[in-house]
Amino acid sequence: MERNVNSYGIIERARIERSIALGNLIASGTRKTIVGVSRVADRFLHVLLMSPVNSR
């Protein structure tokens, strides 16, 4: 019976660690996506704002 209790503890710990690892993966992917989008937006705004304007 003791062995079964230990097995459940190990399995539960593995599930928690897997969940944490998945959360870290999602956070990392989200961060990379946000950085990429912000770079594109920065370049777009730079081109837009630095474009010559016809003054009349």
N, CA and C of each residue as an Amber inpcrd file, in Angstrom:
protein
   168
   0.8250000  -1.1990000   0.0000000   0.0000000   0.0000000   0.0000000
   0.8680000   1.2620000   0.0000000   1.9690000   1.1960000   0.7440000
   2.8750000   2.3510000   0.8140000   3.4230000   2.7030000  -0.5720000
   3.6960000   1.6800000  -1.3570000   4.2380000   1.9040000  -2.6920000
   3.2320000   2.6520000  -3.5720000   1.9550000   2.3230000  -3.4420000
   0.9210000   3.0100000  -4.2110000   0.8600000   4.4860000  -3.8610000
   0.9680000   4.8130000  -2.5870000   0.9220000   6.2060000  -2.1420000
   2.1060000   6.9700000  -2.7170000   3.2850000   6.3710000  -2.6950000
   4.4670000   7.0080000  -3.2760000   4.3130000   7.2100000  -4.7780000
   3.7460000   6.2280000  -5.4530000   3.5430000   6.3380000  -6.8980000
   2.6230000   7.5010000  -7.2290000   1.5630000   7.6600000  -6.4520000
   0.6500000   8.7720000  -6.6960000   1.3310000  10.1140000  -6.4480000
   2.1840000  10.1760000  -5.4470000   2.9170000  11.4150000  -5.1800000
   3.8520000  11.7690000  -6.3190000   4.5210000  10.7690000  -6.8410000
   5.4390000  10.9960000  -7.9640000   4.6630000  11.4350000  -9.2020000
   3.5490000  10.7760000  -9.4460000   2.7280000  11.1330000 -10.6160000
   2.1840000  12.5470000 -10.4720000   1.7190000  12.8840000  -9.2740000
   1.1760000  14.2290000  -9.0530000   2.2560000  15.2930000  -9.2220000
   3.4390000  15.0150000  -8.7120000   4.5480000  15.9550000  -8.8640000
   4.9250000  16.1270000 -10.3390000   4.9120000  15.0190000 -11.0860000
   5.2210000  15.0880000 -12.5220000   4.1770000  15.9240000 -13.2550000
   2.9220000  15.7790000 -12.8780000   1.8540000  16.5720000 -13.5150000
   2.0430000  18.0580000 -13.2230000   2.3840000  18.3710000 -11.9850000
   2.5960000  19.7800000 -11.6170000   3.7750000  20.3540000 -12.3930000
   4.8660000  19.6030000 -12.4720000   6.0450000  20.0860000 -13.2040000
   5.7470000  20.2600000 -14.6850000   4.9650000  19.3350000 -15.2460000
   4.5960000  19.4560000 -16.6600000   3.7260000  20.6880000 -16.8770000
   2.8230000  20.9350000 -15.9430000   1.9550000  22.1050000 -16.0380000
   2.7780000  23.3920000 -15.9680000   3.7400000  23.4320000 -15.0640000
   4.6100000  24.6070000 -14.9440000   5.4250000  24.7890000 -16.2170000
   5.9490000  23.7000000 -16.7620000   6.7410000  23.7850000 -17.9920000
   5.8850000  24.2970000 -19.1510000   4.6490000  23.8330000 -19.2330000
   3.7510000  24.2940000 -20.2930000   3.4460000  25.7790000 -20.1280000
   3.2360000  26.2120000 -18.8880000   3.0080000  27.6330000 -18.6290000
   4.1970000  28.4810000 -19.0410000   5.4090000  27.9890000 -18.7500000
   6.6150000  28.7090000 -19.1550000   6.7270000  28.7800000 -20.6720000
   6.3660000  27.6970000 -21.3430000   6.4080000  27.6780000 -22.8070000
   5.4220000  28.6790000 -23.3930000   4.2190000  28.7220000 -22.8430000
   3.2070000  29.6750000 -23.3200000   3.6590000  31.1110000 -23.0650000
   4.2060000  31.3620000 -21.8740000   4.6750000  32.7170000 -21.5470000
   5.8020000  33.1440000 -22.4750000   6.7210000  32.2260000 -22.7530000
   7.8400000  32.5430000 -23.6400000   7.3550000  32.8340000 -25.0580000
   6.4400000  32.0130000 -25.5520000   5.8930000  32.2350000 -26.8970000
   5.1260000  33.5370000 -26.9900000   4.3600000  33.8440000 -25.9520000
   3.6080000  35.1000000 -25.9250000   4.5520000  36.2890000 -25.9340000
   5.6080000  36.2070000 -25.1320000   6.5830000  37.2950000 -25.0710000
   7.2410000  37.5120000 -26.4310000   7.6400000  36.4280000 -27.0860000
   8.2770000  36.5450000 -28.4100000   7.3230000  37.1530000 -29.4300000
   6.0540000  36.7690000 -29.3520000   5.0560000  37.3180000 -30.2760000
   4.8630000  38.8100000 -30.0430000   4.7660000  39.2000000 -28.7840000
   4.5830000  40.6220000 -28.4640000   5.7920000  41.4310000 -28.9110000
   6.9900000  40.9080000 -28.6990000   8.1980000  41.6070000 -29.1350000
   8.2000000  41.7650000 -30.6520000   7.8290000  40.7130000 -31.3650000
   7.7850000  40.7830000 -32.8330000   6.7750000  41.7920000 -33.3360000
   5.5930000  41.7780000 -32.7630000   4.5390000  42.7220000 -33.1720000
   4.9650000  44.1550000 -32.8570000   5.5880000  44.3540000 -31.7020000
   6.0010000  45.7200000 -31.3450000   7.1090000  46.2200000 -32.2670000
   7.9810000  45.3310000 -32.7070000   9.0330000  45.7440000 -33.6580000
   8.4290000  46.1640000 -34.9820000   7.4760000  45.3840000 -35.4700000
   6.8150000  45.7200000 -36.7350000   6.0770000  47.0500000 -36.5960000
   5.3770000  47.2270000 -35.4960000   4.6460000  48.4830000 -35.2690000
   5.6170000  49.6590000 -35.1820000   6.7510000  49.4560000 -34.5250000
   7.7490000  50.5220000 -34.4030000   8.2960000  50.9170000 -35.7720000
   8.6020000  49.9210000 -36.5900000   9.1160000  50.2230000 -37.9410000
   8.0650000  50.9470000 -38.7760000   6.8170000  50.4690000 -38.6820000
   5.7400000  51.0960000 -39.4440000   5.5620000  52.5510000 -39.0270000
   5.5310000  52.8000000 -37.7290000   5.3570000  54.1720000 -37.2570000
   6.5440000  55.0450000 -37.6210000   7.7400000  54.4650000 -37.5940000
   8.9220000  55.2350000 -37.9760000   8.8200000  55.6740000 -39.4360000
   8.4670000  54.7480000 -40.3080000   8.3190000  55.0810000 -41.7340000
   7.1950000  56.0860000 -41.9260000   6.0920000  55.8860000 -41.2480000
   4.9430000  56.7600000 -41.3870000   5.2630000  58.1830000 -40.9210000
   5.9010000  58.3000000 -39.7720000   6.1460000  59.6300000 -39.2010000
   7.3470000  60.3350000 -39.8190000   8.2640000  59.5860000 -40.3890000
   9.4550000  60.1960000 -40.9670000   9.2890000  60.4540000 -42.4770000
   8.1370000  60.1030000 -43.0240000   7.9000000  60.3270000 -44.4520000
   7.7910000  61.8260000 -44.7090000   8.3120000  62.2470000 -45.8550000
   8.1810000  63.6700000 -46.1950000   6.7120000  64.0270000 -46.4410000
   6.3520000  65.2130000 -46.0160000   4.9720000  65.6690000 -46.1600000
   4.9890000  66.8940000 -47.0700000   4.0230000  66.9330000 -47.9810000
   3.9000000  68.1140000 -48.8570000   3.3440000  69.2570000 -48.0340000
   4.1260000  70.3220000 -47.9150000   3.6050000  71.4790000 -47.1850000
   3.0730000  72.4930000 -48.1930000   1.9430000  73.0490000 -47.9290000
   1.3480000  74.0100000 -48.8600000   1.1950000  75.3400000 -48.2040000
